[in-house]
Tab-separated table of C-alpha atoms in Angstrom:
chain	number	residue	atom	x	y	z
G	75	UNK	CA	149.648	75.327	118.210
G	76	UNK	CA	146.325	77.102	117.664
G	77	UNK	CA	148.143	80.336	116.832
G	78	UNK	CA	150.316	78.633	114.246
G	79	UNK	CA	147.237	76.900	112.826
G	80	UNK	CA	145.486	80.292	112.628
G	81	UNK	CA	148.489	81.785	110.822
G	82	UNK	CA	148.493	78.960	108.266
G	83	UNK	CA	144.725	79.122	107.810
G	84	UNK	CA	144.929	82.873	107.268
G	85	UNK	CA	147.611	82.468	104.634
G	86	UNK	CA	145.460	79.871	102.851
G	87	UNK	CA	142.478	82.243	103.092
G	88	UNK	CA	144.518	84.981	101.443
G	89	UNK	CA	145.927	82.641	98.801
G	90	UNK	CA	142.542	81.413	97.638
G	91	UNK	CA	140.520	84.610	97.912
G	92	UNK	CA	142.705	87.611	97.134
G	93	UNK	CA	141.454	87.916	93.551
G	94	UNK	CA	137.781	87.007	93.862
G	95	UNK	CA	137.104	88.532	97.311
G	96	UNK	CA	139.854	91.013	98.196
G	97	UNK	CA	138.083	92.073	101.390
G	98	UNK	CA	138.720	88.560	102.746
G	99	UNK	CA	142.372	89.590	103.028
G	100	UNK	CA	141.323	91.989	105.791
G	101	UNK	CA	139.766	89.187	107.851
G	102	UNK	CA	142.886	87.079	107.320
G	103	UNK	CA	145.080	89.982	108.417
G	104	UNK	CA	143.003	90.373	111.593
G	105	UNK	CA	143.503	86.669	112.301
G	106	UNK	CA	147.243	86.972	111.631
G	107	UNK	CA	147.546	89.912	114.025
G	108	UNK	CA	145.686	88.059	116.788
G	109	UNK	CA	147.779	84.933	116.183
G	110	UNK	CA	150.957	86.999	116.522
G	111	UNK	CA	149.541	88.594	119.664
G	112	UNK	CA	148.863	85.220	121.245
G	113	UNK	CA	152.316	83.972	120.198
G	114	UNK	CA	153.840	86.999	121.930
G	115	UNK	CA	152.074	86.051	125.151
G	116	UNK	CA	153.098	82.446	124.719
G	117	UNK	CA	156.732	83.554	124.509
G	118	UNK	CA	156.189	85.806	127.528
G	119	UNK	CA	154.472	83.409	129.897
G	120	UNK	CA	154.767	79.790	128.794
G	121	UNK	CA	158.029	79.355	126.917
G	122	UNK	CA	160.118	82.208	128.333
G	123	UNK	CA	162.177	82.134	125.151
G	124	UNK	CA	164.268	85.322	125.289
G	125	UNK	CA	165.136	85.372	121.585
G	126	UNK	CA	161.559	85.199	120.267
G	127	UNK	CA	160.276	87.540	122.935
G	128	UNK	CA	162.999	90.083	122.131
G	129	UNK	CA	162.121	89.756	118.464
G	130	UNK	CA	158.386	90.328	119.006
G	131	UNK	CA	158.103	92.513	122.119
G	132	UNK	CA	157.696	96.151	121.191
G	133	UNK	CA	158.404	95.584	117.521
G	134	UNK	CA	154.898	94.390	116.719
G	135	UNK	CA	152.899	96.751	118.946
G	136	UNK	CA	151.754	99.053	116.118
G	137	UNK	CA	149.999	96.041	114.590
G	138	UNK	CA	147.732	95.738	117.635
G	139	UNK	CA	145.956	98.921	116.482
G	140	UNK	CA	145.036	97.526	113.051
G	141	UNK	CA	142.221	94.981	113.685
G	142	UNK	CA	139.650	97.754	114.219
G	143	UNK	CA	140.292	99.582	110.935
G	144	UNK	CA	140.614	96.286	109.030
G	145	UNK	CA	137.274	95.129	110.420
G	146	UNK	CA	135.620	98.421	109.524
G	147	UNK	CA	136.959	98.316	105.953
G	148	UNK	CA	135.826	94.700	105.640
G	149	UNK	CA	132.271	95.511	106.730
G	150	UNK	CA	132.086	98.669	104.645
G	151	UNK	CA	133.361	97.013	101.465
G	152	UNK	CA	131.098	93.997	101.941
G	153	UNK	CA	127.928	95.871	102.857
G	154	UNK	CA	128.335	98.844	100.518
G	155	UNK	CA	129.743	96.767	97.654
G	156	UNK	CA	132.710	99.110	97.238
G	157	UNK	CA	136.471	98.834	97.035
G	158	UNK	CA	138.320	98.325	100.297
G	159	UNK	CA	139.810	101.808	100.255
G	160	UNK	CA	137.632	104.477	98.709
G	161	UNK	CA	139.500	107.743	99.366
G	162	UNK	CA	142.572	109.258	100.968
G	163	UNK	CA	140.512	109.783	104.141
G	164	UNK	CA	140.708	106.043	104.756
G	165	UNK	CA	144.361	106.497	105.660
G	166	UNK	CA	143.245	108.459	108.738
G	167	UNK	CA	142.202	105.160	110.298
G	168	UNK	CA	145.867	104.180	110.483
G	169	UNK	CA	146.901	107.175	112.600
G	170	UNK	CA	146.830	105.210	115.915
G	171	UNK	CA	149.134	102.610	114.365
G	172	UNK	CA	151.471	105.356	113.176
G	173	UNK	CA	151.415	107.052	116.589
G	174	UNK	CA	152.298	103.746	118.225
G	175	UNK	CA	155.180	103.234	115.787
G	176	UNK	CA	156.461	106.717	116.691
G	177	UNK	CA	155.949	105.895	120.365
G	178	UNK	CA	158.070	102.756	120.011
G	179	UNK	CA	160.784	104.447	117.945
G	180	UNK	CA	163.228	104.813	120.871
G	181	UNK	CA	162.859	101.072	121.511
G	182	UNK	CA	163.461	100.268	117.846
G	183	UNK	CA	166.806	102.042	117.996
G	184	UNK	CA	168.336	99.968	120.782
G	185	UNK	CA	170.569	97.051	119.747
G	186	UNK	CA	169.199	93.514	119.713
G	187	UNK	CA	171.563	92.468	122.519
G	188	UNK	CA	169.886	95.063	124.743
G	189	UNK	CA	166.468	93.749	123.703
G	190	UNK	CA	167.596	90.247	124.738
G	191	UNK	CA	168.542	91.612	128.187
G	192	UNK	CA	165.138	93.295	128.446
G	193	UNK	CA	163.413	90.022	127.480
G	194	UNK	CA	165.354	88.143	130.165
G	195	UNK	CA	164.434	90.765	132.786
G	196	UNK	CA	160.747	90.640	131.835
G	197	UNK	CA	160.766	86.837	131.993
G	198	UNK	CA	162.219	87.065	135.499
G	199	UNK	CA	159.678	89.691	136.561
G	200	UNK	CA	156.739	90.475	134.197
G	201	UNK	CA	155.861	93.568	136.252
G	202	UNK	CA	158.938	95.229	134.751
G	203	UNK	CA	157.047	95.746	131.484
G	204	UNK	CA	155.662	98.992	132.922
G	205	UNK	CA	159.075	100.238	134.063
G	206	UNK	CA	160.830	99.268	130.845
G	207	UNK	CA	158.000	100.707	128.780
G	208	UNK	CA	158.350	104.079	130.446
G	209	UNK	CA	162.086	104.061	129.788
G	210	UNK	CA	161.844	103.349	126.046
G	211	UNK	CA	158.506	104.813	124.959
G	212	UNK	CA	156.996	108.272	124.696
G	213	UNK	CA	153.767	107.487	126.568
G	214	UNK	CA	152.832	104.901	129.162
G	215	UNK	CA	152.120	101.253	128.502
G	216	UNK	CA	148.980	101.609	130.638
G	217	UNK	CA	147.635	104.125	128.114
G	218	UNK	CA	148.598	101.772	125.301
G	219	UNK	CA	146.856	98.798	126.928
G	220	UNK	CA	143.704	100.846	127.611
G	221	UNK	CA	143.482	102.531	124.210
G	222	UNK	CA	143.529	99.341	122.109
G	223	UNK	CA	140.295	97.768	123.436
G	224	UNK	CA	138.556	101.152	123.541
G	225	UNK	CA	139.468	101.822	119.937
G	226	UNK	CA	138.424	98.323	118.877
G	227	UNK	CA	135.077	98.766	120.650
G	228	UNK	CA	134.538	102.002	118.726
G	229	UNK	CA	135.187	100.133	115.468
G	230	UNK	CA	132.818	97.335	116.507
G	231	UNK	CA	130.141	99.972	117.095
G	232	UNK	CA	130.846	101.521	113.679
G	233	UNK	CA	130.502	98.070	112.069
G	234	UNK	CA	127.197	97.537	113.874
G	235	UNK	CA	126.003	100.897	112.566
G	236	UNK	CA	127.020	99.901	109.014
G	237	UNK	CA	125.234	96.576	109.408
G	238	UNK	CA	122.027	98.262	110.547
G	239	UNK	CA	122.209	100.960	107.870
G	240	UNK	CA	122.987	98.756	104.870
G	241	UNK	CA	121.388	95.410	105.731
G	242	UNK	CA	118.228	96.344	103.808
G	243	UNK	CA	120.216	97.022	100.644
G	244	UNK	CA	119.134	94.857	97.741
G	245	UNK	CA	122.639	93.618	96.835
G	246	UNK	CA	123.304	92.108	100.283
G	247	UNK	CA	122.591	88.391	100.294
G	248	UNK	CA	120.916	86.984	103.411
G	249	UNK	CA	123.757	84.492	104.003
G	250	UNK	CA	126.270	87.319	103.885
G	251	UNK	CA	124.190	89.288	106.374
G	252	UNK	CA	123.910	86.244	108.634
G	253	UNK	CA	127.695	85.810	108.537
G	254	UNK	CA	128.305	89.509	109.274
G	255	UNK	CA	125.840	89.533	112.188
G	256	UNK	CA	127.274	86.343	113.659
G	257	UNK	CA	130.868	87.485	113.283
G	258	UNK	CA	130.084	90.832	114.913
G	259	UNK	CA	128.257	89.100	117.766
G	260	UNK	CA	131.263	86.836	118.379
G	261	UNK	CA	133.577	89.861	118.411
G	262	UNK	CA	131.338	91.738	120.851
G	263	UNK	CA	131.315	88.703	123.156
């Protein structure tokens, strides 16, 4: 229920702020990604719904690499008072997402009926995720699971550096700085 509430809240956040504060879309997208992530685990552990798990498992994994870049762009655009994307170099931040999409390409090609069988097998034995992952991906799921939090931690550190570097800037309002510090602290915790 909280994940669905977060999805709806994020859509409202986008709907009311996309013109006046476009960087708010990035925060909403981060919330949407984490809501989808928690829904995936709900369908894995609690509901054991094969259809929804087959629909989400593997197909959404490139999204799990996006919260870090989105957070960085949010902090940079807010603190530096710039556009969200400032040059072509910003697209380099999406390389891990692209690599993950390439990694999952063999899985994308299998028919949905096969994905339903895989979902049923994983619901019967969750430890099979590793075995199935090695069959349908180009690198291990263990690497995938380890790289996401490491990458996100690197982006948190970059946001902290931006916050320290630009917090003395005259255009940054103290309430904005308080929000950015608090949000970063919550993410570090």
